[in-house]
Short mmCIF file of C-alpha atoms and ligand atoms in Angstrom, two decimals:
data_model
loop_
_atom_site.label_atom_id
_atom_site.label_comp_id
_atom_site.label_asym_id
_atom_site.label_seq_id
_atom_site.Cartn_x
_atom_site.Cartn_y
_atom_site.Cartn_z
CA MET H 280 -11.09 -27.45 14.46
CA PRO H 281 -9.50 -24.72 12.42
CA ALA H 282 -6.20 -23.24 13.41
CA ILE H 283 -5.46 -20.46 10.96
CA VAL H 284 -2.26 -18.46 10.55
CA LEU H 285 -2.34 -14.93 9.17
CA VAL H 286 0.89 -13.32 7.97
CA GLY H 287 2.10 -10.30 6.05
CA ALA H 288 3.46 -11.10 2.58
CA GLN H 289 5.71 -8.06 2.14
CA TRP H 290 7.44 -5.64 4.57
CA GLY H 291 4.58 -5.08 6.99
CA ASP H 292 1.59 -2.75 7.13
CA GLU H 293 -0.33 -4.79 4.59
CA GLY H 294 -3.56 -4.45 6.58
CA LYS H 295 -3.22 -7.54 8.78
CA GLY H 296 -5.18 -5.87 11.59
CA LYS H 297 -8.13 -5.15 9.35
CA ALA H 298 -8.09 -8.70 7.94
CA THR H 299 -8.07 -10.19 11.44
CA ASP H 300 -10.85 -7.88 12.53
CA LEU H 301 -12.81 -8.88 9.44
CA MET H 302 -13.02 -12.48 10.58
CA GLY H 303 -14.25 -11.06 13.88
CA SER H 304 -16.96 -13.09 15.49
CA ASP H 305 -16.11 -16.22 13.46
CA VAL H 306 -12.87 -16.53 15.41
CA ASP H 307 -12.80 -17.57 19.08
CA TYR H 308 -9.14 -16.85 19.85
CA VAL H 309 -6.66 -14.45 18.23
CA VAL H 310 -3.05 -15.14 19.20
CA LYS H 311 -0.21 -12.68 18.67
CA PHE H 312 2.82 -14.94 18.32
CA ASN H 313 5.80 -12.69 17.51
CA GLY H 314 7.12 -9.17 17.81
CA GLY H 315 5.91 -6.57 20.26
CA ASN H 316 4.94 -2.95 20.11
CA ASN H 317 6.98 -2.45 16.95
CA ALA H 318 3.74 -3.51 15.23
CA GLY H 319 1.05 -0.99 14.43
CA HIS H 320 -2.36 -2.11 13.23
CA THR H 321 -4.99 0.47 12.33
CA ILE H 322 -8.54 -0.78 12.37
CA VAL H 323 -11.53 1.35 11.40
CA ILE H 324 -14.93 0.38 12.83
CA ASP H 325 -17.95 2.56 12.03
CA GLY H 326 -15.61 5.43 11.19
CA GLU H 327 -13.77 5.09 14.56
CA LYS H 328 -10.03 4.48 14.30
CA TYR H 329 -8.20 2.12 16.65
CA ALA H 330 -4.40 1.83 16.63
CA LEU H 331 -3.14 -1.38 18.25
CA HIS H 332 0.50 -2.18 18.91
CA LEU H 333 0.80 -4.93 21.45
CA LEU H 334 -2.73 -6.24 21.82
CA PRO H 335 -3.96 -8.80 19.28
CA SER H 336 -6.50 -7.34 16.83
CA GLY H 337 -9.15 -9.75 18.17
CA ILE H 338 -9.45 -7.53 21.26
CA LEU H 339 -12.03 -5.43 19.39
CA THR H 340 -14.40 -8.37 18.95
CA PRO H 341 -16.42 -9.00 22.13
CA THR H 342 -16.73 -12.77 21.58
CA CYS H 343 -13.05 -13.31 20.89
CA THR H 344 -10.34 -14.14 23.43
CA PRO H 345 -7.09 -12.30 22.64
CA VAL H 346 -3.89 -14.11 23.56
CA ILE H 347 -0.34 -12.79 23.80
CA GLY H 348 1.75 -15.88 23.03
CA ASN H 349 5.15 -16.94 24.33
CA GLY H 350 6.89 -15.64 21.19
CA VAL H 351 5.97 -12.03 21.91
CA VAL H 352 8.13 -9.47 23.72
CA ILE H 353 6.10 -7.28 26.06
CA ASP H 354 6.64 -3.70 27.13
CA LEU H 355 4.44 -3.67 30.23
CA ALA H 356 4.00 0.11 30.26
CA VAL H 357 2.69 -0.05 26.70
CA LEU H 358 0.48 -3.04 27.50
CA PHE H 359 -1.36 -1.25 30.29
CA GLU H 360 -1.46 2.05 28.42
CA GLU H 361 -3.12 0.28 25.51
CA ILE H 362 -5.55 -1.56 27.78
CA ASP H 363 -6.49 1.68 29.57
CA GLY H 364 -6.92 3.49 26.26
CA LEU H 365 -9.32 0.85 24.95
CA GLU H 366 -11.25 0.59 28.22
CA ALA H 367 -11.73 4.38 28.17
CA ARG H 368 -13.35 3.93 24.75
CA GLY H 369 -15.67 1.22 26.03
CA VAL H 370 -13.75 -1.83 24.77
CA ASP H 371 -13.80 -4.73 27.22
CA THR H 372 -10.24 -6.08 27.55
CA SER H 373 -10.90 -8.45 30.44
CA ARG H 374 -10.57 -11.62 28.32
CA LEU H 375 -6.89 -10.99 27.52
CA LEU H 376 -4.52 -13.89 28.27
CA VAL H 377 -0.75 -13.54 28.47
CA SER H 378 1.75 -16.40 28.22
CA ALA H 379 3.88 -16.96 31.32
CA ASN H 380 6.79 -17.61 28.95
CA ALA H 381 6.63 -14.37 26.97
CA HIS H 382 9.65 -12.13 27.43
CA ILE H 383 9.60 -8.66 28.95
CA ILE H 384 11.17 -5.63 27.27
CA ALA H 385 13.26 -4.30 30.15
CA PRO H 386 13.94 -0.53 30.29
CA TYR H 387 17.64 -1.07 29.46
CA ASN H 388 16.70 -2.77 26.20
CA ARG H 389 14.76 0.27 25.04
CA VAL H 390 17.83 2.39 25.75
CA LEU H 391 20.16 -0.08 24.01
CA ASP H 392 17.98 -0.23 20.88
CA LYS H 393 18.21 3.55 20.46
CA VAL H 394 21.88 3.99 21.27
CA THR H 395 22.90 1.05 19.06
CA GLU H 396 21.09 2.56 16.10
CA ARG H 397 22.77 5.90 16.69
CA PHE H 398 26.13 4.16 16.98
CA LEU H 399 25.58 2.33 13.66
CA GLY H 400 25.12 5.66 11.85
CA SER H 401 24.72 5.05 8.13
CA ARG H 402 24.64 1.29 8.74
CA LYS H 403 21.54 1.57 10.95
CA ILE H 404 18.53 -0.75 10.49
CA GLY H 405 15.94 1.97 11.06
CA THR H 406 14.32 0.10 13.95
CA THR H 407 11.22 1.34 15.74
CA GLY H 408 13.39 1.99 18.83
CA ARG H 409 11.09 -0.05 21.05
CA GLY H 410 13.76 -2.41 22.41
CA ILE H 411 12.64 -5.35 20.27
CA GLY H 412 16.06 -6.49 18.96
CA PRO H 413 17.93 -6.32 22.29
CA THR H 414 15.10 -8.19 24.05
CA TYR H 415 15.14 -11.06 21.53
CA ALA H 416 18.94 -11.06 21.75
CA ASP H 417 18.63 -11.55 25.53
CA LYS H 418 16.13 -14.35 24.96
CA MET H 419 18.58 -16.20 22.72
CA SER H 420 21.52 -15.46 25.03
CA ARG H 421 19.43 -16.86 27.89
CA THR H 422 19.62 -13.64 29.87
CA GLY H 423 16.04 -12.51 29.26
CA ILE H 424 13.30 -11.73 31.78
CA ARG H 425 10.05 -13.64 31.37
CA VAL H 426 6.53 -12.80 32.50
CA GLN H 427 6.66 -15.52 35.16
CA ASP H 428 9.81 -13.98 36.68
CA LEU H 429 7.71 -11.06 37.89
CA PHE H 430 6.07 -13.32 40.43
CA ASP H 431 9.30 -14.35 42.12
CA GLU H 432 11.10 -11.26 43.34
CA LYS H 433 14.29 -13.13 44.23
CA ILE H 434 14.62 -14.66 40.77
CA LEU H 435 13.71 -11.37 39.10
CA ARG H 436 16.40 -9.50 41.01
CA GLN H 437 19.01 -12.14 40.19
CA LYS H 438 18.18 -11.97 36.50
CA VAL H 439 18.18 -8.17 36.35
CA GLU H 440 21.49 -8.11 38.23
CA ALA H 441 23.03 -10.59 35.82
CA ALA H 442 21.80 -8.68 32.78
CA LEU H 443 22.91 -5.29 34.07
CA GLU H 444 26.35 -6.47 35.10
CA PHE H 445 27.21 -6.73 31.42
CA LYS H 446 24.87 -4.12 29.95
CA ASN H 447 25.99 -1.35 32.27
CA GLN H 448 29.55 -1.85 31.08
CA VAL H 449 28.37 -1.52 27.50
CA LEU H 450 26.20 1.49 28.26
CA ALA H 451 28.88 3.33 30.20
CA LYS H 452 32.08 2.29 28.42
CA ILE H 453 30.96 2.06 24.80
CA TYR H 454 28.01 4.38 24.58
CA ASN H 455 28.97 6.84 27.29
CA ARG H 456 25.54 6.60 28.93
CA ARG H 457 24.67 6.46 32.60
CA ALA H 458 24.54 3.02 34.19
CA ILE H 459 21.08 1.72 35.12
CA GLU H 460 20.29 0.78 38.74
CA VAL H 461 19.12 -2.76 39.50
CA ASP H 462 16.60 -1.46 42.06
CA GLU H 463 15.11 0.96 39.57
CA VAL H 464 14.41 -1.84 37.07
CA VAL H 465 13.17 -4.36 39.63
CA GLU H 466 10.80 -1.81 41.17
CA GLU H 467 9.41 -0.77 37.82
CA LEU H 468 8.74 -4.35 36.77
CA LEU H 469 7.31 -5.42 40.14
CA GLY H 470 4.96 -2.46 39.94
CA TYR H 471 3.10 -4.26 37.14
CA ALA H 472 3.02 -7.73 38.71
CA ALA H 473 -0.29 -7.55 40.58
CA ARG H 474 -2.18 -6.19 37.62
CA LEU H 475 -0.63 -8.69 35.24
CA ARG H 476 -1.11 -11.81 37.35
CA PRO H 477 -4.79 -12.53 36.56
CA MET H 478 -4.07 -12.44 32.81
CA VAL H 479 -1.20 -14.91 32.95
CA ALA H 480 -1.93 -18.43 31.77
CA ASP H 481 -0.44 -21.55 30.23
CA THR H 482 -1.61 -20.28 26.86
CA SER H 483 -0.44 -23.29 24.85
CA LEU H 484 -2.64 -25.52 27.04
CA VAL H 485 -5.61 -23.13 26.76
CA LEU H 486 -5.25 -23.12 22.98
CA GLU H 487 -4.93 -26.89 22.72
CA GLN H 488 -8.11 -27.31 24.74
CA ALA H 489 -9.87 -24.72 22.60
CA LEU H 490 -8.92 -26.56 19.40
CA ASN H 491 -10.04 -29.87 20.91
CA GLU H 492 -13.42 -28.29 21.65
CA GLY H 493 -13.77 -27.28 18.00
CA ARG H 494 -13.03 -23.58 18.48
CA THR H 495 -11.39 -21.46 15.79
CA VAL H 496 -7.96 -20.08 16.63
CA LEU H 497 -6.30 -17.40 14.52
CA MET H 498 -2.56 -16.80 14.90
CA GLU H 499 -1.82 -13.27 13.80
CA ALA H 500 1.71 -12.22 12.80
CA GLY H 501 3.25 -8.88 13.49
CA GLN H 502 5.65 -7.61 10.78
CA ALA H 503 5.93 -9.73 7.65
CA THR H 504 7.75 -12.29 5.49
CA LEU H 505 10.59 -10.04 4.33
CA LEU H 506 11.11 -8.73 7.86
CA ASP H 507 11.47 -12.29 9.22
CA VAL H 508 14.87 -12.80 10.89
CA ASP H 509 15.49 -16.05 8.93
CA HIS H 510 13.67 -15.48 5.65
CA GLY H 511 13.72 -11.71 5.29
CA THR H 512 16.22 -9.22 3.91
CA TYR H 513 18.71 -9.80 6.73
CA PRO H 514 20.08 -7.74 8.45
CA PHE H 515 17.30 -5.29 7.53
CA VAL H 516 14.69 -7.31 9.38
CA THR H 517 13.02 -7.48 12.74
CA SER H 518 14.34 -9.92 15.34
CA SER H 519 11.55 -12.50 15.31
CA ASN H 520 10.01 -15.10 13.00
CA ALA H 521 7.08 -13.36 11.36
CA THR H 522 6.41 -16.22 8.92
CA SER H 523 4.00 -19.11 9.47
CA GLY H 524 6.64 -21.30 11.14
CA GLY H 525 6.90 -18.69 13.86
CA ALA H 526 3.21 -19.19 14.62
CA CYS H 527 3.99 -22.65 16.01
CA THR H 528 7.02 -21.76 18.09
CA GLY H 529 5.47 -18.49 19.22
CA SER H 530 2.18 -19.96 20.39
CA GLY H 531 2.83 -23.60 21.28
CA ILE H 532 0.35 -24.81 18.64
CA PRO H 533 2.04 -27.59 16.62
CA PRO H 534 2.25 -27.56 12.79
CA THR H 535 0.01 -30.63 12.51
CA ARG H 536 -2.93 -28.56 13.77
CA ILE H 537 -2.69 -25.78 11.22
CA ASP H 538 -5.36 -25.91 8.52
CA ARG H 539 -4.87 -22.70 6.62
CA VAL H 540 -2.36 -19.91 6.05
CA ILE H 541 -3.66 -16.53 4.94
CA ALA H 542 -1.20 -13.96 3.62
CA ILE H 543 -2.04 -10.30 3.36
CA LEU H 544 -0.64 -8.64 0.25
CA LYS H 545 -0.99 -4.91 -0.33
CA ALA H 546 -1.89 -4.06 -3.97
CA TYR H 547 1.40 -2.12 -4.04
CA SER H 548 4.49 -2.30 -1.79
CA THR H 549 5.69 -0.30 1.18
CA ARG H 550 8.61 -0.49 3.53
CA VAL H 551 9.57 1.44 6.69
CA GLY H 552 13.21 1.61 7.75
CA GLU H 553 16.31 0.72 5.79
CA GLY H 554 17.01 -2.17 3.42
CA PRO H 555 16.61 -3.25 -0.21
CA PHE H 556 13.30 -2.64 -1.99
CA PRO H 557 13.50 -3.32 -5.75
CA THR H 558 10.19 -1.74 -6.84
CA GLU H 559 10.62 1.41 -4.72
CA LEU H 560 9.57 4.61 -6.52
CA HIS H 561 11.44 7.85 -5.93
CA ASP H 562 9.21 9.92 -8.18
CA ASP H 563 5.71 11.43 -8.24
CA MET H 564 4.15 7.96 -8.45
CA GLY H 565 5.73 7.05 -5.11
CA GLU H 566 4.32 10.24 -3.66
CA PHE H 567 0.92 9.43 -5.19
CA LEU H 568 0.87 6.01 -3.46
CA ARG H 569 2.03 7.54 -0.15
CA LYS H 570 -0.64 10.27 -0.24
CA THR H 571 -3.50 8.18 -1.59
CA GLY H 572 -2.71 5.20 0.63
CA ALA H 573 -1.95 7.39 3.70
CA GLU H 574 1.36 5.56 4.03
CA TYR H 575 2.73 6.93 7.28
CA GLY H 576 3.78 4.53 10.05
CA THR H 577 1.18 3.72 12.73
CA THR H 578 3.96 3.23 15.29
CA THR H 579 6.58 5.86 14.49
CA GLY H 580 4.74 8.18 12.07
CA ARG H 581 7.60 7.80 9.56
CA PRO H 582 6.65 8.18 5.86
CA ARG H 583 6.62 4.70 4.34
CA ARG H 584 8.71 4.04 1.23
CA CYS H 585 6.34 3.12 -1.62
CA GLY H 586 6.53 1.16 -4.87
CA TRP H 587 4.64 -1.17 -7.21
CA VAL H 588 3.50 -4.63 -6.27
CA ASP H 589 6.26 -7.24 -6.47
CA THR H 590 5.04 -10.72 -7.31
CA VAL H 591 8.52 -12.22 -6.89
CA VAL H 592 8.11 -11.26 -3.25
CA GLY H 593 4.51 -12.56 -3.31
CA ARG H 594 5.62 -15.91 -4.75
CA TYR H 595 8.35 -16.13 -2.14
CA ALA H 596 5.75 -15.47 0.58
CA THR H 597 3.64 -18.31 -0.82
CA ARG H 598 6.60 -20.66 -0.65
CA ILE H 599 7.93 -19.73 2.78
CA ASN H 600 4.56 -19.56 4.51
CA GLY H 601 2.68 -22.28 2.61
CA VAL H 602 0.00 -19.75 1.77
CA THR H 603 -3.44 -21.19 1.02
CA ASP H 604 -5.26 -17.85 0.60
CA PHE H 605 -4.28 -14.29 -0.16
CA VAL H 606 -6.12 -11.17 0.85
CA ILE H 607 -5.19 -8.28 -1.46
CA THR H 608 -5.64 -5.00 0.40
CA LYS H 609 -5.87 -1.37 -0.70
CA LEU H 610 -6.86 -2.08 -4.29
CA ASP H 611 -8.84 1.19 -4.10
CA VAL H 612 -5.55 3.11 -3.82
CA LEU H 613 -4.64 2.08 -7.39
CA THR H 614 -7.82 3.59 -8.86
CA GLY H 615 -7.22 6.33 -11.43
CA LEU H 616 -3.98 5.13 -13.03
CA ASP H 617 -3.64 4.66 -16.80
CA LYS H 618 -1.32 1.71 -16.36
CA VAL H 619 -0.61 -0.39 -13.29
CA PRO H 620 2.87 -1.96 -13.36
CA VAL H 621 3.27 -5.41 -11.80
CA CYS H 622 6.79 -6.66 -11.11
CA VAL H 623 7.02 -10.23 -12.44
CA ALA H 624 10.78 -10.90 -12.23
CA TYR H 625 14.12 -9.17 -11.62
CA ASP H 626 17.01 -8.38 -13.88
CA VAL H 627 20.27 -8.78 -11.97
CA ASP H 628 23.25 -7.68 -14.03
CA GLY H 629 21.63 -8.99 -17.22
CA VAL H 630 20.36 -12.26 -15.73
CA ARG H 631 16.61 -12.79 -15.25
CA HIS H 632 15.50 -14.01 -11.83
CA ASP H 633 11.96 -15.35 -11.48
CA GLU H 634 12.55 -16.25 -7.83
CA MET H 635 14.09 -14.29 -4.96
CA PRO H 636 17.87 -14.15 -5.50
CA VAL H 637 19.70 -16.27 -2.95
CA ASN H 638 22.36 -13.64 -2.41
CA GLN H 639 21.43 -10.43 -0.69
CA THR H 640 23.87 -8.53 -2.94
CA ASP H 641 21.88 -9.66 -5.99
CA PHE H 642 18.66 -8.54 -4.33
CA HIS H 643 20.22 -5.12 -3.74
CA HIS H 644 21.02 -4.94 -7.48
CA ALA H 645 17.66 -6.32 -8.65
CA VAL H 646 15.96 -4.21 -11.32
CA PRO H 647 12.26 -5.00 -11.63
CA VAL H 648 10.87 -6.47 -14.85
CA TYR H 649 7.39 -4.99 -15.16
CA GLU H 650 4.25 -6.07 -16.91
CA GLU H 651 1.97 -3.06 -17.47
CA LEU H 652 -1.71 -3.78 -16.94
CA ASP H 653 -4.51 -1.39 -17.91
CA GLY H 654 -5.88 0.71 -15.06
CA TRP H 655 -9.44 1.65 -14.05
CA TRP H 656 -11.07 4.91 -13.07
CA GLU H 657 -14.30 3.85 -11.39
CA ASP H 658 -14.64 4.27 -7.60
CA ILE H 659 -14.46 0.71 -6.27
CA SER H 660 -14.92 1.48 -2.56
CA SER H 661 -18.51 0.25 -2.50
CA CYS H 662 -17.95 -2.92 -4.55
CA ARG H 663 -18.71 -6.06 -2.54
CA THR H 664 -18.54 -8.79 -5.17
CA PHE H 665 -15.77 -9.60 -7.62
CA GLU H 666 -18.14 -9.05 -10.56
CA GLU H 667 -18.86 -5.49 -9.38
CA LEU H 668 -15.19 -4.55 -9.77
CA PRO H 669 -14.26 -2.86 -13.06
CA VAL H 670 -13.01 -5.46 -15.52
CA ASN H 671 -9.45 -4.07 -15.45
CA ALA H 672 -9.38 -4.29 -11.64
CA GLN H 673 -10.54 -7.90 -11.96
CA ARG H 674 -7.78 -8.56 -14.48
CA TYR H 675 -5.22 -7.04 -12.13
CA VAL H 676 -6.32 -9.34 -9.29
CA LEU H 677 -6.38 -12.42 -11.52
CA ARG H 678 -2.91 -11.71 -12.90
CA VAL H 679 -1.46 -11.19 -9.42
CA GLU H 680 -3.19 -14.38 -8.29
CA GLU H 681 -1.61 -16.29 -11.14
CA LEU H 682 1.84 -14.88 -10.42
CA VAL H 683 1.85 -15.44 -6.64
CA GLY H 684 0.52 -18.96 -7.01
CA ALA H 685 -2.31 -19.10 -4.44
CA ARG H 686 -5.92 -18.05 -4.67
CA VAL H 687 -7.03 -14.52 -3.79
CA SER H 688 -9.95 -14.98 -1.42
CA ALA H 689 -10.71 -11.39 -0.48
CA ILE H 690 -9.92 -7.90 -1.74
CA GLY H 691 -9.83 -4.73 0.36
CA VAL H 692 -11.47 -1.71 -1.26
CA GLY H 693 -11.29 0.73 1.68
CA PRO H 694 -10.22 0.90 5.33
CA GLY H 695 -13.70 0.23 6.76
CA ARG H 696 -14.65 -3.09 8.34
CA ASP H 697 -17.19 -3.84 5.58
CA GLN H 698 -15.09 -2.56 2.66
CA ILE H 699 -14.15 -5.94 1.34
CA VAL H 700 -14.84 -8.01 -1.75
CA SER H 701 -15.18 -11.64 -0.74
CA ARG H 702 -14.47 -14.51 -3.14
CA HIS H 703 -13.93 -17.48 -0.80
CA SER H 704 -14.48 -17.91 2.92
CA LEU H 705 -11.26 -17.27 4.83
CA LEU H 706 -12.29 -19.83 7.41
CA GLY H 707 -12.42 -22.77 5.06
CA ASP H 708 -14.42 -24.10 2.14
P1 GDP B 300 -0.92 -3.93 9.57
O1 GDP B 300 0.27 -3.51 10.36
O2 GDP B 300 -0.61 -5.00 8.58
O3 GDP B 300 -2.12 -4.27 10.42
O4 GDP B 300 -1.33 -2.67 8.68
P2 GDP B 300 -1.42 -1.11 9.16
O5 GDP B 300 -2.63 -0.95 9.99
O6 GDP B 300 -0.12 -0.66 9.70
O7 GDP B 300 -1.57 -0.40 7.74
C1 GDP B 300 -2.64 -0.66 6.91
C2 GDP B 300 -3.46 0.63 6.71
O8 GDP B 300 -4.30 0.47 5.59
C3 GDP B 300 -4.39 0.95 7.86
O9 GDP B 300 -4.43 2.35 8.01
C4 GDP B 300 -5.75 0.41 7.42
O10 GDP B 300 -6.85 1.14 7.97
C5 GDP B 300 -5.67 0.63 5.94
N1 GDP B 300 -6.39 -0.34 5.12
C6 GDP B 300 -6.50 -1.69 5.29
N2 GDP B 300 -7.14 -2.24 4.25
C7 GDP B 300 -7.43 -1.23 3.38
C8 GDP B 300 -8.04 -1.17 2.10
O11 GDP B 300 -8.46 -2.17 1.51
N3 GDP B 300 -8.13 0.07 1.52
C9 GDP B 300 -7.66 1.20 2.12
N4 GDP B 300 -7.78 2.36 1.47
N5 GDP B 300 -7.07 1.18 3.32
C10 GDP B 300 -6.96 -0.02 3.94
P1 IMO B 301 3.38 -4.29 11.42
O1 IMO B 301 3.01 -5.43 12.32
C1 IMO B 301 6.53 -2.27 9.14
C2 IMO B 301 10.61 -2.63 10.69
C3 IMO B 301 11.28 -1.38 11.21
C4 IMO B 301 12.75 -1.68 10.87
C5 IMO B 301 12.83 -3.19 11.13
C6 IMO B 301 13.40 -3.55 12.49
O2 IMO B 301 2.65 -3.02 11.69
O3 IMO B 301 3.35 -4.71 9.99
P2 IMO B 301 12.41 -3.42 14.96
O4 IMO B 301 11.95 -2.26 15.77
O5 IMO B 301 11.37 -4.47 14.75
O6 IMO B 301 13.70 -4.00 15.45
O7 IMO B 301 12.77 -2.78 13.51
O8 IMO B 301 11.51 -3.69 11.01
N1 IMO B 301 9.31 -2.94 11.31
C7 IMO B 301 8.13 -2.78 10.69
N2 IMO B 301 7.84 -2.25 9.48
N3 IMO B 301 5.55 -2.76 9.92
C8 IMO B 301 5.83 -3.32 11.12
O9 IMO B 301 4.92 -3.96 11.87
C9 IMO B 301 7.17 -3.31 11.58
N4 IMO B 301 7.79 -3.74 12.70
C10 IMO B 301 9.09 -3.52 12.50
O10 IMO B 301 10.82 -0.23 10.54
O11 IMO B 301 12.96 -1.49 9.49
MG1 MG B 302 1.41 -1.80 10.72
#
């Protein structure tokens, strides 16, 4: 039965965690399929705030089995820290499954992420410094360490030795850092093996069986469409596939089983780190969105860059992900504006672009073409049906829906679990 993919439509932090949590008990498995602890999902339940980085958002729903898929990169210290933190707050994490094929963020990759960024200077990406890029680079270079390697000390040692032989040269000779000892790394990783072992499974097989039994499986992306390594604003991207295609490779669930793709679109835009952002605001309005929307990174605490909604980006997300349903989040943040600008196209050196420019240089030069919609002043945080929304808020949603080209099935009107306006079931109708 249903296999659903949930992705971010913009540059991350759209409210994916809340949307996943919202489907809660209707979903039997939530699979994280890409990224690692560069993600930060804030979920508010009964006024209590939970910040998740590595664990799938389904961990907060007692009937749901959270799965860390093969496409994820795992920092084991962070994994157990997060598990302990949730257990201390009374959340049962015992159902967690971890793919034997997921890659491990080794300590040297955390170091390399930070020193590389420093070395790049003004050309830096603005990464989260969690070792994500170097770990995916190792995966592609076939020098990575996988979860299953932790259970064979001889193999683990060989792999760490092979990796460090090269990396220590880079660390010492290029970055002037101390070399890292093989024993140090092997010991650290082996220290987690016993605790990890009971969670490790052939997750693709588990998920296939679950789907055959009619269970609902949700594949939840970290990051977002424009941070995708293939489809995003390269090189200002993360190092994994955060779009719906990545859900298949990162979980082992084939495309033929996917029924629905839900994209989360914030009612305005934000971005953390470097890279082009056509609708970015550098004025008081940007500050208004940052303050009202509490736009500070869950992972690094950095202030997020803010701007108006960009439906060229939204349309692109529809195309790349095959979006069937959108969830618009944080509509409440736009309350109290006279006019709400919606970017409908770009002007690039006098030429109108209705679709994402193919060339990155053009995207850097894109000047938004705005349509100004009338705003609303009423508090919408307790609205639960579309009809309860002020008519101008309804018009805003309908215009965005028209421009992005897929139906808007739910609208977030506050951070709380129940603060949602539902138009269509996200699970299928
Ligand atoms: P994610 O990375 O996509 O899961 O998103 P983050 O958790 O990093 O950022 C989204 C933030 O917006 C979180 O602090 C959520 O609690 C909050 N949030 C989600 N939906 C809404 C909404 O509809 N209204 C408001 N005001 N806040 C929301
Ligand atoms: P969630 O899942 C927003 C950004 C970083 C940087 C770039 C590369 O919460 O939406 P990385 O550490 O991944 O190599 O950094 O990607 N980035 C995110 N921005 N939300 C995220 O995750 C992000 N994960 C990475 O800021 O620009
Ligand atoms: Mg986030």
